[in-house]
Short mmCIF file of N, CA and C in Angstrom, two decimals:
data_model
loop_
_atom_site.label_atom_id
_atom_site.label_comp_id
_atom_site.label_asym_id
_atom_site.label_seq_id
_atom_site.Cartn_x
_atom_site.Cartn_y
_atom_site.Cartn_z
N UNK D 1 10.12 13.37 -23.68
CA UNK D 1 8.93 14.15 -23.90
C UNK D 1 8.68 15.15 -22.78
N UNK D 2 9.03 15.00 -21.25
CA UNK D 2 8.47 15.44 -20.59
C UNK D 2 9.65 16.33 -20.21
N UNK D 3 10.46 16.34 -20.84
CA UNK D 3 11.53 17.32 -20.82
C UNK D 3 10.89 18.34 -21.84
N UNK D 4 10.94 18.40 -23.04
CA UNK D 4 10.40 18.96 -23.76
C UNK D 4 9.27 20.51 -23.51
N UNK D 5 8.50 19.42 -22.69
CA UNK D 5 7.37 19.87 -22.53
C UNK D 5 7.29 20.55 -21.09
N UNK D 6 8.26 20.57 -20.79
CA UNK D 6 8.91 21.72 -19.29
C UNK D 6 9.70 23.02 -20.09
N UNK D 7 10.65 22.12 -21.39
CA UNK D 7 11.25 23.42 -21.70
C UNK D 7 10.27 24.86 -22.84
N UNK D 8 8.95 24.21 -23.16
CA UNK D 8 8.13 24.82 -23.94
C UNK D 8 7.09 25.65 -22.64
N UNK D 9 7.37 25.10 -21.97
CA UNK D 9 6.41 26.27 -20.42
C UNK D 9 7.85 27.42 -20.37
N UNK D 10 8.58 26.50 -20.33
CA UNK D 10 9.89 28.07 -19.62
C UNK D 10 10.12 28.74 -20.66
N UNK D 11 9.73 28.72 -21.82
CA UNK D 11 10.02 29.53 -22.92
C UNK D 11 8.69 30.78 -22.96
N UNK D 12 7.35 29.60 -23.04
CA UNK D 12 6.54 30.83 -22.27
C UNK D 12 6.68 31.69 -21.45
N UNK D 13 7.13 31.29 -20.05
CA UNK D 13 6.94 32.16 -19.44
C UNK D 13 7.96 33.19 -19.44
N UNK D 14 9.25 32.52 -19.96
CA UNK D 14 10.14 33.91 -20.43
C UNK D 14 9.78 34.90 -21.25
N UNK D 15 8.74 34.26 -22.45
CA UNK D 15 8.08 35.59 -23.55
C UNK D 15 7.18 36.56 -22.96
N UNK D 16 6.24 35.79 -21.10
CA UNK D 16 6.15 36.79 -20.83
C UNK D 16 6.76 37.25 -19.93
N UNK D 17 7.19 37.18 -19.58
CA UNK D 17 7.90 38.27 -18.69
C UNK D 17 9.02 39.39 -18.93
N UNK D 18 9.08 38.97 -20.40
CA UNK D 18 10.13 39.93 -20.84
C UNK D 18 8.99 41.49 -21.50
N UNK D 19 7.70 41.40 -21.50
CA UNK D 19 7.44 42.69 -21.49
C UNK D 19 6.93 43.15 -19.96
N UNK D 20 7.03 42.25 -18.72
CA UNK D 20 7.01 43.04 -17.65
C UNK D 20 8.02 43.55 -17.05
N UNK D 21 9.26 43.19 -17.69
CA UNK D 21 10.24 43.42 -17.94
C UNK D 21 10.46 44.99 -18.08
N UNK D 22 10.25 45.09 -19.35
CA UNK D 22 10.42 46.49 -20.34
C UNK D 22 9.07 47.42 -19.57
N UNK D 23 8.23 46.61 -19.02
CA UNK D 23 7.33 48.01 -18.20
C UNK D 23 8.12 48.52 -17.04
N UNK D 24 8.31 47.59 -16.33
CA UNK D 24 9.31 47.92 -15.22
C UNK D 24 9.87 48.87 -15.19
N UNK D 25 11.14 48.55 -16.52
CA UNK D 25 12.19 49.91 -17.08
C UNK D 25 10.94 51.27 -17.30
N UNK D 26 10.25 50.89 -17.91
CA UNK D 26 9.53 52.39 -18.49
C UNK D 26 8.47 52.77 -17.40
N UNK D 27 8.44 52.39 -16.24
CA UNK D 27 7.62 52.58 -15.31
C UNK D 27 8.49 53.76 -14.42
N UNK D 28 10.19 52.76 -13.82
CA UNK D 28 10.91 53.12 -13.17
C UNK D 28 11.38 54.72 -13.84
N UNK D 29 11.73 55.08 -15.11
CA UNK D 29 11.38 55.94 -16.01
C UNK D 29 10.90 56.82 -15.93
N UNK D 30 9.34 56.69 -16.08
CA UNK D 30 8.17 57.74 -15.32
C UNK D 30 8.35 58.24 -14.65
N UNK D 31 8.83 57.82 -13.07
CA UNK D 31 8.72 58.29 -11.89
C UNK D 31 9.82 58.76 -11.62
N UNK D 32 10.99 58.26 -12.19
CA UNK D 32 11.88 59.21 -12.17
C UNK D 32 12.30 60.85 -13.05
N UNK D 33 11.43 60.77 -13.85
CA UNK D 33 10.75 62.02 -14.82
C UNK D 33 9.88 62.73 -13.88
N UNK D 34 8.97 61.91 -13.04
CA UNK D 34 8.01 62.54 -12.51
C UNK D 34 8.36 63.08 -11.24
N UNK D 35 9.27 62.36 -10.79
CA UNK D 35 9.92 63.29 -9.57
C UNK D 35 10.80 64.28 -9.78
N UNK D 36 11.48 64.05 -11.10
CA UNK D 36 12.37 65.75 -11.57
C UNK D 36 11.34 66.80 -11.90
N UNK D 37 10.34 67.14 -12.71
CA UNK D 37 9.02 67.70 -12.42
C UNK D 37 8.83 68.17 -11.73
N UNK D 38 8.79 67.34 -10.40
CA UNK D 38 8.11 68.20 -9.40
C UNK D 38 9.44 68.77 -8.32
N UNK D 39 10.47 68.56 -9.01
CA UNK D 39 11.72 68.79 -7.86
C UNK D 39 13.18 68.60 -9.16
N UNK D 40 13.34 69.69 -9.70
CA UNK D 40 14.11 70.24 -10.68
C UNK D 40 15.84 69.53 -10.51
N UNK D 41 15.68 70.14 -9.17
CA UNK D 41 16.75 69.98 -8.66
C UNK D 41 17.55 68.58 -7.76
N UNK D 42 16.67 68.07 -7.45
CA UNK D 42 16.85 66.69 -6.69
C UNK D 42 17.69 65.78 -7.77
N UNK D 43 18.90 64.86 -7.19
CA UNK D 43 19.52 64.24 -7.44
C UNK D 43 18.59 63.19 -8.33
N UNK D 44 17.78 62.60 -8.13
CA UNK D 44 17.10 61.67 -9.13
C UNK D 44 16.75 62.46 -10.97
N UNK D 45 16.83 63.74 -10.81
CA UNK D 45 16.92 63.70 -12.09
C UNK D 45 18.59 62.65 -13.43
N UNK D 46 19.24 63.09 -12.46
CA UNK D 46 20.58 62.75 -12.57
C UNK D 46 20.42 61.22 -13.20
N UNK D 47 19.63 60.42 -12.31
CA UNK D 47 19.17 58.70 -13.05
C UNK D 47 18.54 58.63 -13.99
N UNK D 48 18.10 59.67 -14.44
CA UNK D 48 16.89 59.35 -15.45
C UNK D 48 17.59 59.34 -16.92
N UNK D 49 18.55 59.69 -16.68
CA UNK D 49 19.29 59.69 -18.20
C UNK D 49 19.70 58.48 -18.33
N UNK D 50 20.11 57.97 -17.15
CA UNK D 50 20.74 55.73 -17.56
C UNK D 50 19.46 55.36 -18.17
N UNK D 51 19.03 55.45 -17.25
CA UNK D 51 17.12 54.43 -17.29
C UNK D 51 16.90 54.84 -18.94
N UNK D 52 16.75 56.12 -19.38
CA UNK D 52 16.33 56.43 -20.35
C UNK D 52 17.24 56.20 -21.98
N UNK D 53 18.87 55.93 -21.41
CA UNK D 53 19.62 55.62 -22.22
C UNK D 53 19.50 53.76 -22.90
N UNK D 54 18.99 53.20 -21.51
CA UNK D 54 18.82 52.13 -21.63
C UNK D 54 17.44 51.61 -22.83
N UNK D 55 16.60 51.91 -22.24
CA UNK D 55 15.53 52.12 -22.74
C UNK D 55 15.15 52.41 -24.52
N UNK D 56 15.82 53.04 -25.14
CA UNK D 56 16.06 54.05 -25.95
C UNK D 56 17.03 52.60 -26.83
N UNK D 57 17.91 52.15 -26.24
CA UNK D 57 18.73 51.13 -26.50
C UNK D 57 17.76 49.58 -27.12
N UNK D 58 16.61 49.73 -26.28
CA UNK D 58 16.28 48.51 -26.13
C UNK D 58 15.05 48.71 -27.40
N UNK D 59 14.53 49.96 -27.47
CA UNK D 59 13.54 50.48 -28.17
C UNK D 59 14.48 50.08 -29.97
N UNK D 60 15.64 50.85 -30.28
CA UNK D 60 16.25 50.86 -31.18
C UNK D 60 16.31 49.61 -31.80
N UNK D 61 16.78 48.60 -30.97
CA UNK D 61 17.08 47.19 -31.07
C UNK D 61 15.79 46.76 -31.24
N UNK D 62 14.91 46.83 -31.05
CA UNK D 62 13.77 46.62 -31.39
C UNK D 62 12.76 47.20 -32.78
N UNK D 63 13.36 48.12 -32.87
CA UNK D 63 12.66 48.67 -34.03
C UNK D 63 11.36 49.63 -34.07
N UNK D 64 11.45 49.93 -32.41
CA UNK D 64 10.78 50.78 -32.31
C UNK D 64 10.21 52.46 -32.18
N UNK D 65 10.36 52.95 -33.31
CA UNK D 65 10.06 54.16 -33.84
C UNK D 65 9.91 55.17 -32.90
N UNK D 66 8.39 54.63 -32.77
CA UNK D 66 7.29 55.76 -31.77
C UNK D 66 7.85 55.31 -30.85
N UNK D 67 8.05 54.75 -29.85
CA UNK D 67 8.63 54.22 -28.48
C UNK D 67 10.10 54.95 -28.33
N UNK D 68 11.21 54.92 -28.93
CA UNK D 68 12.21 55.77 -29.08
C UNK D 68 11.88 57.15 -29.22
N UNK D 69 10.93 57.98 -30.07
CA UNK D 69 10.76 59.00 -30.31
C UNK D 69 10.08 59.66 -29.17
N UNK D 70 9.20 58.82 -28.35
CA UNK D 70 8.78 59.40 -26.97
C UNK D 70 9.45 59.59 -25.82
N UNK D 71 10.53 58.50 -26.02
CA UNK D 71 11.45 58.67 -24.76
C UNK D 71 12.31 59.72 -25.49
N UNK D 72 12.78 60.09 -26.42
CA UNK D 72 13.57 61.46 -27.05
C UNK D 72 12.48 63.23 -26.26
N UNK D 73 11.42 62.85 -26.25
CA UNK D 73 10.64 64.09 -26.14
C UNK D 73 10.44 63.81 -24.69
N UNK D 74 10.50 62.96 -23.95
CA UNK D 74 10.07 62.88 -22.31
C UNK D 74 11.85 63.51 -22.18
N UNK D 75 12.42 63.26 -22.68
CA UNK D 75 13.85 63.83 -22.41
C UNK D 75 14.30 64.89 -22.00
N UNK D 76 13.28 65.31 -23.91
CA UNK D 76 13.50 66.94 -24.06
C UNK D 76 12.80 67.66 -22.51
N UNK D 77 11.57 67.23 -22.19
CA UNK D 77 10.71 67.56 -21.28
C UNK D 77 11.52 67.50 -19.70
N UNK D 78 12.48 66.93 -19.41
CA UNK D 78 13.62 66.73 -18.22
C UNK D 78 14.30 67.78 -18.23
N UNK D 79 14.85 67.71 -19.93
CA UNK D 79 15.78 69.21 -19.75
C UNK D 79 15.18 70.38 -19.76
N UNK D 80 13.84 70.52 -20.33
CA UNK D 80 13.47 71.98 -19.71
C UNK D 80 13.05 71.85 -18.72
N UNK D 81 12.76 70.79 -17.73
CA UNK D 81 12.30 71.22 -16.42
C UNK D 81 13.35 71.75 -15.77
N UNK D 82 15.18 70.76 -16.12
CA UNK D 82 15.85 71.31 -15.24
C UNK D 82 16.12 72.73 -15.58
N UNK D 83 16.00 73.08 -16.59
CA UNK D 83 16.30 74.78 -16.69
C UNK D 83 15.19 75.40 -16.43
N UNK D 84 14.32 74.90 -15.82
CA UNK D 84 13.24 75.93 -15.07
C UNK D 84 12.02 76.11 -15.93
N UNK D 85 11.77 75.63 -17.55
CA UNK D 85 10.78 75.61 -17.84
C UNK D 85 9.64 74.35 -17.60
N UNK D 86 8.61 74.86 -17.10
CA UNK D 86 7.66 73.62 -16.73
C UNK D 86 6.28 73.89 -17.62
N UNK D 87 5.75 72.97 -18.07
CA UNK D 87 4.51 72.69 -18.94
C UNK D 87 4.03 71.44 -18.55
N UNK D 88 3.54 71.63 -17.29
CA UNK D 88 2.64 70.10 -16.80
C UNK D 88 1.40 69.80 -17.29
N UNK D 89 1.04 70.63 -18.52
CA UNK D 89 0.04 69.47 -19.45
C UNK D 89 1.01 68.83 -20.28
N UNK D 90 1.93 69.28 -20.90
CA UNK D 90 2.66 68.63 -22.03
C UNK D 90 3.56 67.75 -20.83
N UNK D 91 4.27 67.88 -19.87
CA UNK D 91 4.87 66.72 -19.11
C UNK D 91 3.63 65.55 -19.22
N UNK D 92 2.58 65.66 -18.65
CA UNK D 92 1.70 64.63 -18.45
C UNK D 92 1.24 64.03 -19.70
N UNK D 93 1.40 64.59 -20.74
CA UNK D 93 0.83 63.75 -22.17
C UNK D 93 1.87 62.95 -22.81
N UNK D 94 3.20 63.99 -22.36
CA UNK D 94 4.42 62.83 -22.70
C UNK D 94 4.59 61.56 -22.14
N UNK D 95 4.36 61.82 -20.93
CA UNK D 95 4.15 60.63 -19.60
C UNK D 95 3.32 59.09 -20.40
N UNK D 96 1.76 59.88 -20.89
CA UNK D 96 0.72 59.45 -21.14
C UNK D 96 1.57 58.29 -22.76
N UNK D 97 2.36 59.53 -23.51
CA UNK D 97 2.72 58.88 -24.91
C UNK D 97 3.29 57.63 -24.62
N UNK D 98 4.48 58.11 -23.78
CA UNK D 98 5.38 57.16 -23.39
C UNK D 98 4.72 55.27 -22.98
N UNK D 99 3.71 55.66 -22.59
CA UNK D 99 2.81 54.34 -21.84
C UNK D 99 2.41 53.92 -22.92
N UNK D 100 2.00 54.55 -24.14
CA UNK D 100 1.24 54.18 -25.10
C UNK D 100 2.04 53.33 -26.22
N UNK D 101 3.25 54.00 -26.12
CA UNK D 101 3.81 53.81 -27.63
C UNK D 101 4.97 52.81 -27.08
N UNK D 102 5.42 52.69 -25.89
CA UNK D 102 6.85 51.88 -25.59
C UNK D 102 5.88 50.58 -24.52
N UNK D 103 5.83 49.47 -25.55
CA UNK D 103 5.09 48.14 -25.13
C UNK D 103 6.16 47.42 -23.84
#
């Protein structure tokens, strides 16, 4: 019984931690979006495509629509920064989507 009832806590606490998990990723994400933004050119844009490939991976496998479709448009929003177009209301609402829609 008291086995049991150790392995029904570790199952909890694995269910949660697997979405602090997936914030983590989509946190680490952000800021690496948010530092190409403000610095086009800096080598960290360069990471943001794993993080975001990953992500995108995990979203799919999941079945998640809107969460995939935001990290597709925070994307789009990388590549025009690196070619020099910037729209930091639409960067920041993508930012904003991204939080909203990828749990």
């Amino acid at each position: 019984m008291a086995l049991a009832a150790r392995a029904a806590v570790l199952i909890g606490l694995i269910g949660m931690a697997a979405p602090a998990i997936a914030m983590s990723g989509l946190s680490s994400l952000q800021q690496a979006a948010s530092q190409c933004f403000a610095n086009p050119t800096a080598a960290r844009c360069d990471g943001f495509w794993d993080l975001s490939a990953q992500l995108k991976k995990r979203a799919d496998d999941n079945e998640q629509l809107r969460c995939y479709s935001s990290l597709l448009a925070l994307e789009a929003m990388v590549s025009m920064a690196k070619l020099g177009s910037q729209n930091h209301a639409q960067q920041a609402e993508i930012l904003q989507t991204t939080t909203r829609e990828c749990p």
